[in-house]
């Protein structure tokens, strides 16, 4: 048995019939509507605005046709005007209540209201007023006066058992409808609370993910900082240990050059003294055996090469000291564009014919940092970009833009690019892809260290043959 069969509180029976065919046919349609609404009310089914409008339109049509039929019947037979006026007033009240329901603020809660309305009409009008009308019509047709028929109908009364039963069923279904409505509201509230809690959990999970990402980033930066600090400590120790003997060698090499020049001058003097004398042959033999002419020619070259080698070692020592030293610590607000322009100007001599440098930035916010260190960092990035072009025609783009609370600076080239293995080690101290003697592998690692010390990030994206892009992210000072 389905729900429609179970919930049908009003079955058509003889006590509904008035004996007037057209009136009874219209009453039967109303009973069917009451049962449909009872099912909707008991199951908590909502009625949509369009469906409500359709039902109310049907009731309006019912009223227009049914009431016209009844009133015409009463006028034709000539019932007592006291009954006719009361009957017409109930019809007018029905129409007014239907129109009032059209303006209900919450159409989804209209089922219980609509159900109570039509069951009340069924109970107190069709089973009472219309039955009274039918009795009077039959009495008048049998020859009674309208007044006598009215008085007889007034004394007839309604069956209290039927009336009580109908009212009880109506109230019971109304209570069920109210409970279902309350359950629907609780369910809606619960669904809303679930949605809100789900949104809260989603927000909390997102915040947790961001915190974990931030912690992971901080951990990586701390590891990099520890590694750089260890390398810096090692570099400082190596530089100190090498610097002292290097000073001895440089000083002794200068003295040695001076001594060699004196010995060569002495040899020239000795040659002049013995020239044409008895010892001339002996001197010539000794001179030939020592290859004095070759020594005189080669000695300045040896001294010069040794000095250049010492100079290179000295440069490496200074680079190690610069890497190990934290550098100037004072910071201040700096014009970002000026920092970039100084770095571009300082590396201008690295540019070869056919190589272009493009600026892609306008007015930029100020940075909080050390100007010397930041210029050095951008110089290292630009120097690396020019070297990536390998002397060929190419373009380097320097772009800068504020993004949220940071300033993002990109140095991009269309040079040789890097593979994944090189990219993974590009910021390691002493790592270089240049030939021996052409690079010390400290430029990019120093730039990384400087950016890190300013609370920023240095990242790279690159592919072989497609160039590289170094991205510096630096925090902007808080607004005053």
Coordinates of C-alpha atoms in Angstrom, one line a residue:
X1 CA 0.0 0.0 0.0
X2 CA 1.5 3.3 -1.0
X3 CA 1.4 6.6 0.8
X4 CA -1.4 7.9 -1.3
X5 CA -3.6 4.9 -0.4
X6 CA -2.8 5.2 3.3
X7 CA -3.5 8.9 3.8
X8 CA -7.0 9.5 2.6
X9 CA -9.0 10.7 5.6
X10 CA -12.2 11.6 3.5
X11 CA -13.8 8.9 1.4
X12 CA -16.8 9.9 -0.6
X13 CA -19.9 8.6 1.2
X14 CA -23.7 9.2 1.2
X15 CA -23.5 11.8 4.0
X16 CA -21.6 14.1 1.6
X17 CA -24.5 13.9 -1.0
X18 CA -27.1 16.7 -1.3
X19 CA -29.2 15.0 -3.9
X20 CA -28.4 17.7 -6.5
X21 CA -26.1 16.1 -9.1
X22 CA -24.1 19.1 -10.2
X23 CA -23.5 20.3 -6.7
X24 CA -22.4 16.8 -5.5
X25 CA -20.0 16.4 -8.5
X26 CA -18.3 19.7 -7.5
X27 CA -18.2 18.6 -3.9
X28 CA -16.5 15.3 -4.8
X29 CA -13.7 17.2 -6.6
X30 CA -13.1 19.1 -3.4
X31 CA -12.9 15.9 -1.4
X32 CA -10.3 14.6 -3.8
X33 CA -8.3 17.8 -3.4
X34 CA -8.5 17.5 0.5
X35 CA -7.1 14.0 0.3
X36 CA -4.2 15.0 -1.9
X37 CA -3.3 17.9 0.4
X38 CA -3.6 15.6 3.4
X39 CA -0.9 13.3 1.8
X40 CA 1.3 16.3 1.2
X41 CA 0.8 17.6 4.7
X42 CA 1.4 14.3 6.4
X43 CA 4.6 13.5 4.5
X44 CA 6.0 17.1 4.9
X45 CA 6.1 17.6 1.1
X46 CA 6.7 21.2 0.2
X47 CA 4.6 23.0 -2.4
X48 CA 6.4 25.2 -4.8
X49 CA 5.2 28.7 -5.7
X50 CA 4.0 27.7 -9.2
X51 CA 2.2 24.7 -7.8
X52 CA 0.5 26.8 -5.1
X53 CA -0.6 29.3 -7.7
X54 CA -2.1 26.4 -9.7
X55 CA -4.0 25.1 -6.7
X56 CA -5.4 28.5 -5.8
X57 CA -6.4 29.1 -9.4
X58 CA -8.3 25.8 -9.3
X59 CA -10.0 26.8 -6.1
X60 CA -11.0 30.1 -7.7
X61 CA -12.5 28.3 -10.7
X62 CA -14.3 26.0 -8.3
X63 CA -15.7 28.9 -6.4
X64 CA -16.8 30.8 -9.5
X65 CA -18.6 27.8 -10.9
X66 CA -19.9 26.1 -7.8
X67 CA -21.1 29.2 -6.0
X68 CA -22.9 30.4 -9.1
X69 CA -24.6 27.1 -9.3
X70 CA -25.7 27.0 -5.7
X71 CA -26.9 30.6 -5.6
X72 CA -28.8 30.3 -8.8
X73 CA -30.5 27.1 -7.4
X74 CA -31.4 28.9 -4.2
X75 CA -32.9 31.9 -6.1
X76 CA -34.8 29.7 -8.5
X77 CA -36.5 27.7 -5.8
X78 CA -36.9 30.8 -3.6
X79 CA -35.3 29.9 -0.3
X80 CA -35.5 32.1 2.8
X81 CA -33.3 35.2 2.4
X82 CA -31.8 34.6 5.8
X83 CA -30.2 31.4 4.5
X84 CA -29.4 32.9 1.2
X85 CA -27.6 35.9 2.7
X86 CA -25.6 33.7 5.1
X87 CA -24.8 31.3 2.3
X88 CA -23.6 34.0 0.0
X89 CA -21.5 35.5 2.8
X90 CA -19.7 32.2 3.3
X91 CA -19.0 32.1 -0.4
X92 CA -17.6 35.6 -0.3
X93 CA -15.4 34.6 2.7
X94 CA -14.1 31.6 0.7
X95 CA -13.0 33.8 -2.2
X96 CA -11.4 36.3 0.1
X97 CA -9.4 33.7 1.9
X98 CA -8.2 32.2 -1.4
X99 CA -7.0 35.6 -2.5
X100 CA -5.2 36.2 0.8
X101 CA -3.3 32.9 0.5
X102 CA -1.8 34.2 -2.8
X103 CA 0.2 36.7 -0.9
X104 CA 1.7 34.2 1.6
X105 CA 5.3 35.1 2.5
X106 CA 6.5 31.5 2.6
X107 CA 4.9 29.4 -0.1
X108 CA 6.9 26.3 1.1
X109 CA 4.8 26.3 4.3
X110 CA 1.5 26.8 2.6
X111 CA 0.4 23.1 2.6
X112 CA -0.8 23.0 6.3
X113 CA -2.6 26.3 5.9
X114 CA -4.2 25.3 2.7
X115 CA -5.1 21.9 4.1
X116 CA -6.8 23.4 7.2
X117 CA -8.7 25.8 5.0
X118 CA -10.3 23.3 2.6
X119 CA -11.0 20.7 5.4
X120 CA -12.7 23.5 7.4
X121 CA -14.8 24.3 4.4
X122 CA -15.6 20.7 3.9
X123 CA -16.6 20.2 7.5
X124 CA -18.5 23.4 8.3
X125 CA -19.9 24.3 4.9
X126 CA -20.4 21.3 2.7
X127 CA -21.5 18.9 5.6
X128 CA -23.4 21.6 7.3
X129 CA -24.5 24.7 5.4
X130 CA -24.9 22.9 2.0
X131 CA -26.8 20.0 3.7
X132 CA -29.1 22.6 5.3
X133 CA -29.6 24.2 1.8
X134 CA -30.4 20.7 0.3
X135 CA -33.0 20.0 3.0
X136 CA -34.7 23.4 2.5
X137 CA -34.7 22.9 -1.3
X138 CA -36.5 19.5 -0.9
X139 CA -39.0 20.9 1.6
X140 CA -39.9 23.9 -0.6
X141 CA -40.2 21.6 -3.6
X142 CA -42.7 19.4 -1.5
X143 CA -44.8 22.5 -0.9
X144 CA -43.5 24.0 2.3
X145 CA -43.0 27.7 2.6
X146 CA -39.4 29.1 2.5
X147 CA -39.8 30.3 6.1
X148 CA -41.0 27.0 7.4
X149 CA -38.3 25.1 5.6
X150 CA -35.7 27.5 7.1
X151 CA -37.0 27.0 10.6
X152 CA -37.1 23.2 10.2
X153 CA -33.5 23.1 8.9
X154 CA -32.4 25.4 11.8
X155 CA -33.8 22.9 14.3
X156 CA -32.3 19.9 12.6
X157 CA -28.7 20.4 13.8
X158 CA -25.6 18.5 12.8
X159 CA -24.5 15.0 13.7
X160 CA -22.1 15.7 16.6
X161 CA -20.3 12.4 16.2
X162 CA -19.5 13.1 12.5
X163 CA -18.5 16.6 13.3
X164 CA -16.2 15.6 16.1
X165 CA -14.6 12.8 14.0
X166 CA -14.0 15.1 11.1
X167 CA -12.5 17.8 13.3
X168 CA -10.3 15.2 15.0
X169 CA -9.0 13.9 11.7
X170 CA -8.4 17.5 10.5
X171 CA -6.5 18.4 13.8
X172 CA -4.5 15.2 13.7
X173 CA -3.3 15.7 10.2
X174 CA -2.6 19.4 11.0
X175 CA -0.4 18.3 13.9
X176 CA 1.4 15.8 11.7
X177 CA 2.0 18.6 9.1
X178 CA 3.3 20.8 11.9
X179 CA 5.7 18.1 13.1
X180 CA 6.9 17.4 9.6
X181 CA 7.4 21.1 9.0
X182 CA 9.4 21.3 12.2
X183 CA 11.5 18.2 11.2
X184 CA 12.1 19.8 7.8
X185 CA 13.2 23.1 9.5
X186 CA 15.5 21.1 11.9
X187 CA 16.9 19.2 8.9
X188 CA 17.5 22.4 7.0
X189 CA 19.2 23.9 10.1
X190 CA 21.3 20.7 10.5
X191 CA 22.4 20.8 6.9
X192 CA 23.3 24.5 7.3
X193 CA 25.3 23.7 10.4
X194 CA 27.0 20.8 8.6
X195 CA 27.9 23.2 5.7
X196 CA 29.2 25.8 8.1
X197 CA 31.2 23.3 10.0
X198 CA 32.6 21.8 6.8
X199 CA 33.5 25.4 5.7
X200 CA 35.2 25.9 9.0
X201 CA 37.1 22.7 8.7
X202 CA 38.1 23.5 5.2
X203 CA 39.4 26.9 6.3
X204 CA 41.3 25.3 9.2
X205 CA 42.8 22.7 6.9
X206 CA 43.9 25.4 4.4
X207 CA 45.4 27.4 7.2
X208 CA 47.2 24.2 8.4
X209 CA 48.5 23.5 5.0
X210 CA 49.8 27.0 4.7
X211 CA 51.4 26.7 8.1
X212 CA 53.1 23.4 7.1
X213 CA 54.3 24.9 3.8
X214 CA 55.7 27.9 5.7
X215 CA 57.4 25.6 8.2
X216 CA 58.9 23.5 5.4
X217 CA 60.1 26.6 3.6
X218 CA 61.6 27.9 6.9
X219 CA 63.3 24.6 7.5
X220 CA 64.8 24.6 4.0
X221 CA 66.0 28.2 4.5
X222 CA 67.5 27.3 7.9
X223 CA 69.3 24.3 6.4
X224 CA 70.6 26.5 3.6
X225 CA 71.6 29.2 6.1
X226 CA 73.4 26.6 8.3
X227 CA 75.2 25.2 5.2
X228 CA 76.3 28.6 4.1
X229 CA 77.4 29.5 7.6
X230 CA 79.5 26.3 7.7
X231 CA 81.0 27.0 4.3
X232 CA 81.6 30.6 5.3
X233 CA 83.4 29.5 8.4
X234 CA 85.5 27.1 6.4
X235 CA 86.2 29.8 3.8
X236 CA 87.3 32.2 6.6
X237 CA 89.7 29.7 8.1
X238 CA 91.1 28.7 4.7
X239 CA 91.5 32.4 3.7
X240 CA 93.3 33.2 7.0
X241 CA 95.6 30.2 6.7
X242 CA 96.6 30.9 3.1
X243 CA 96.8 34.6 3.4
X244 CA 99.8 34.6 5.7
X245 CA 102.1 32.4 3.6
X246 CA 100.8 34.1 0.5
X247 CA 102.1 37.4 2.0
X248 CA 105.5 35.8 2.5
X249 CA 105.6 34.5 -1.1
X250 CA 104.6 37.8 -2.5
X251 CA 107.2 39.7 -0.4
X252 CA 110.0 37.2 -1.2
X253 CA 109.1 37.2 -4.9
X254 CA 109.7 40.9 -5.0
X255 CA 113.0 40.6 -3.2
X256 CA 114.0 37.7 -5.5
X257 CA 113.3 39.9 -8.5
X258 CA 115.5 42.6 -7.0
X259 CA 118.3 40.1 -6.3
X260 CA 118.1 38.7 -9.8
X261 CA 118.4 42.1 -11.3
X262 CA 121.5 42.8 -9.2
X263 CA 123.1 39.5 -10.2
X264 CA 122.4 40.1 -13.8
X265 CA 124.0 43.6 -13.4
X266 CA 127.0 42.0 -11.7
X267 CA 127.3 39.5 -14.5
X268 CA 127.3 42.4 -17.0
X269 CA 130.1 44.2 -15.0
X270 CA 132.2 41.0 -14.8
X271 CA 131.9 40.6 -18.6
X272 CA 133.1 44.1 -19.2
X273 CA 136.1 43.6 -16.8
X274 CA 137.3 40.4 -18.3
X275 CA 136.6 41.3 -21.9
X276 CA 139.9 41.2 -23.9
X277 CA 141.9 40.0 -20.8
X278 CA 143.6 36.7 -20.1
X279 CA 140.4 35.3 -18.4
X280 CA 138.2 36.1 -21.4
X281 CA 138.1 32.5 -22.6
X282 CA 137.3 31.2 -19.2
X283 CA 134.5 33.7 -18.7
X284 CA 133.0 32.9 -22.1
X285 CA 133.0 29.2 -21.3
X286 CA 131.3 29.7 -17.9
X287 CA 128.8 32.1 -19.5
X288 CA 127.9 29.6 -22.2
X289 CA 127.5 26.9 -19.6
X290 CA 125.0 28.8 -17.5
X291 CA 123.0 30.0 -20.6
X292 CA 123.0 33.5 -19.2
X293 CA 121.4 35.0 -22.2
X294 CA 118.3 32.7 -21.9
X295 CA 118.1 33.4 -18.1
X296 CA 118.3 37.2 -18.8
X297 CA 115.4 36.8 -21.3
X298 CA 113.2 34.4 -19.3
X299 CA 113.6 35.7 -15.8
X300 CA 111.3 38.8 -16.2
X301 CA 108.6 36.5 -17.7
X302 CA 108.9 34.0 -14.8
X303 CA 108.6 36.9 -12.3
X304 CA 105.6 38.4 -14.1
X305 CA 103.8 35.0 -14.4
X306 CA 104.4 34.3 -10.7
X307 CA 103.0 37.8 -9.8
X308 CA 99.9 37.1 -11.9
X309 CA 99.5 33.7 -10.2
X310 CA 99.8 35.4 -6.8
X311 CA 97.3 38.0 -7.9
X312 CA 94.8 35.3 -8.8
X313 CA 95.4 33.5 -5.5
X314 CA 94.9 36.9 -3.7
X315 CA 91.6 37.4 -5.6
X316 CA 90.4 34.0 -4.5
X317 CA 91.4 34.8 -0.9
X318 CA 89.5 38.1 -1.0
X319 CA 86.5 36.3 -2.5
X320 CA 86.5 33.8 0.3
X321 CA 86.8 36.6 2.8
X322 CA 83.9 38.4 1.2
X323 CA 81.8 35.2 1.2
X324 CA 82.7 34.5 4.9
X325 CA 82.1 38.0 6.0
X326 CA 78.5 39.1 6.7
X327 CA 79.4 42.4 5.1
X328 CA 77.8 45.8 6.2
X329 CA 75.0 45.2 8.6
X330 CA 73.3 48.7 8.6
X331 CA 70.0 48.8 6.7
X332 CA 67.8 51.6 5.6
X333 CA 65.0 52.3 3.1
X334 CA 66.3 52.2 -0.4
X335 CA 64.9 53.3 -3.7
X336 CA 64.5 49.9 -5.5
X337 CA 64.9 51.3 -9.0
X338 CA 68.2 52.9 -8.0
X339 CA 69.6 49.6 -6.7
X340 CA 68.8 47.9 -10.0
X341 CA 70.3 50.8 -12.0
X342 CA 73.5 50.7 -10.1
X343 CA 73.8 46.9 -10.7
X344 CA 73.0 47.4 -14.4
X345 CA 75.6 50.2 -14.8
X346 CA 78.3 48.2 -12.9
X347 CA 77.9 45.2 -15.3
X348 CA 77.6 47.3 -18.5
X349 CA 81.1 46.4 -19.6
X350 CA 80.1 42.7 -19.8
X351 CA 77.7 43.4 -22.6
X352 CA 78.9 42.4 -26.1
X353 CA 77.7 43.7 -29.5
X354 CA 74.3 42.4 -30.3
X355 CA 73.3 41.9 -26.7
X356 CA 70.4 43.9 -25.4
X357 CA 69.3 44.7 -21.9
X358 CA 65.6 45.5 -21.5
X359 CA 64.2 47.3 -18.4
X360 CA 60.6 46.3 -17.5
X361 CA 59.7 48.4 -14.5
X362 CA 58.4 51.8 -13.6
X363 CA 58.0 53.5 -10.3
X364 CA 58.8 51.0 -7.5
X365 CA 58.3 51.0 -3.8
X366 CA 61.3 51.4 -1.4
X367 CA 63.1 48.4 0.1
X368 CA 64.6 48.0 3.5
X369 CA 68.1 46.7 3.2
X370 CA 71.8 47.2 2.8
X371 CA 72.6 49.0 -0.6
X372 CA 76.1 47.5 -1.0
X373 CA 74.9 43.9 -0.5
X374 CA 71.8 44.2 -2.7
X375 CA 73.8 45.8 -5.5
X376 CA 76.3 43.0 -5.3
X377 CA 73.5 40.4 -5.4
X378 CA 71.9 41.9 -8.5
X379 CA 75.4 42.3 -10.1
X380 CA 76.0 38.6 -9.6
X381 CA 72.7 37.7 -11.3
X382 CA 73.4 40.1 -14.2
X383 CA 76.9 38.8 -14.6
X384 CA 75.6 35.3 -14.8
X385 CA 73.0 36.3 -17.4
X386 CA 75.6 37.9 -19.6
X387 CA 77.8 34.8 -19.4
X388 CA 74.9 32.6 -20.2
X389 CA 74.6 34.3 -23.6
X390 CA 78.2 33.0 -24.3
X391 CA 79.2 36.0 -26.3
X392 CA 76.3 35.5 -28.8
X393 CA 73.4 37.8 -29.7
X394 CA 70.7 37.7 -27.0
X395 CA 68.5 39.7 -24.7
X396 CA 68.5 40.1 -20.9
X397 CA 65.2 41.4 -19.3
X398 CA 65.2 43.0 -15.9
X399 CA 61.6 43.2 -14.6
X400 CA 60.3 44.3 -11.2
X401 CA 56.9 44.6 -9.7
X402 CA 55.3 44.8 -6.3
X403 CA 53.2 41.7 -5.4
X404 CA 51.3 42.0 -2.1
X405 CA 53.8 42.6 0.7
X406 CA 56.8 41.7 -1.5
X407 CA 58.9 43.2 -4.3
X408 CA 59.6 40.6 -7.1
X409 CA 62.6 41.2 -9.4
X410 CA 63.3 38.9 -12.3
X411 CA 66.5 38.7 -14.3
X412 CA 65.8 36.6 -17.4
X413 CA 68.1 35.7 -20.3
X414 CA 67.6 33.7 -23.5
X415 CA 71.0 32.0 -23.3
X416 CA 72.1 28.5 -23.0
X417 CA 69.9 27.5 -20.0
X418 CA 70.6 24.7 -17.5
X419 CA 69.6 21.1 -17.1
X420 CA 68.0 19.8 -13.9
X421 CA 71.3 18.6 -12.3
X422 CA 73.0 22.0 -12.8
X423 CA 69.9 23.8 -11.6
X424 CA 69.9 21.8 -8.4
X425 CA 73.4 22.9 -7.5
X426 CA 73.5 26.4 -8.9
X427 CA 73.5 28.2 -5.5
X428 CA 76.1 25.9 -3.9
X429 CA 79.4 27.7 -2.9
X430 CA 82.3 26.9 -5.3
X431 CA 80.0 25.2 -7.9
X432 CA 80.7 26.5 -11.4
X433 CA 80.2 25.4 -15.0
X434 CA 82.9 27.6 -16.3
X435 CA 86.3 26.4 -17.4
X436 CA 89.0 26.1 -14.7
X437 CA 90.5 29.5 -14.0
X438 CA 87.4 31.5 -15.3
X439 CA 85.0 31.1 -12.4
X440 CA 85.2 30.7 -8.6
X441 CA 81.6 29.5 -8.1
X442 CA 80.9 32.2 -5.4
X443 CA 78.8 34.8 -7.3
X444 CA 75.3 33.1 -7.2
X445 CA 75.9 31.5 -3.8
X446 CA 76.8 35.0 -2.4
X447 CA 73.6 36.4 -4.1
X448 CA 71.6 33.7 -2.5
X449 CA 73.1 34.4 0.9
X450 CA 72.5 38.1 0.6
X451 CA 68.8 37.7 -0.4
X452 CA 68.3 35.2 2.4
X453 CA 69.8 37.6 4.9
X454 CA 67.3 40.2 3.8
X455 CA 64.4 37.8 4.6
X456 CA 63.8 37.0 0.9
X457 CA 63.9 34.1 -1.6
X458 CA 66.0 33.5 -4.7
X459 CA 64.6 30.9 -7.1
X460 CA 65.4 29.9 -10.7
X461 CA 63.6 28.3 -13.6
X462 CA 65.6 27.1 -16.6
X463 CA 65.7 24.6 -19.5
X464 CA 68.6 23.7 -21.7
X465 CA 68.6 26.0 -24.8
X466 CA 65.7 28.1 -23.5
X467 CA 67.4 30.5 -21.1
X468 CA 67.0 31.0 -17.4
X469 CA 65.0 33.3 -15.1
X470 CA 66.2 34.2 -11.6
X471 CA 63.4 35.4 -9.4
X472 CA 64.2 37.5 -6.3
X473 CA 61.4 38.0 -3.7
X474 CA 62.1 40.6 -1.1
X475 CA 59.8 41.8 1.7
X476 CA 58.6 45.4 1.5
X477 CA 58.8 47.5 4.7
X478 CA 55.6 47.8 6.7
X479 CA 53.6 50.9 6.0
X480 CA 54.3 53.8 8.4

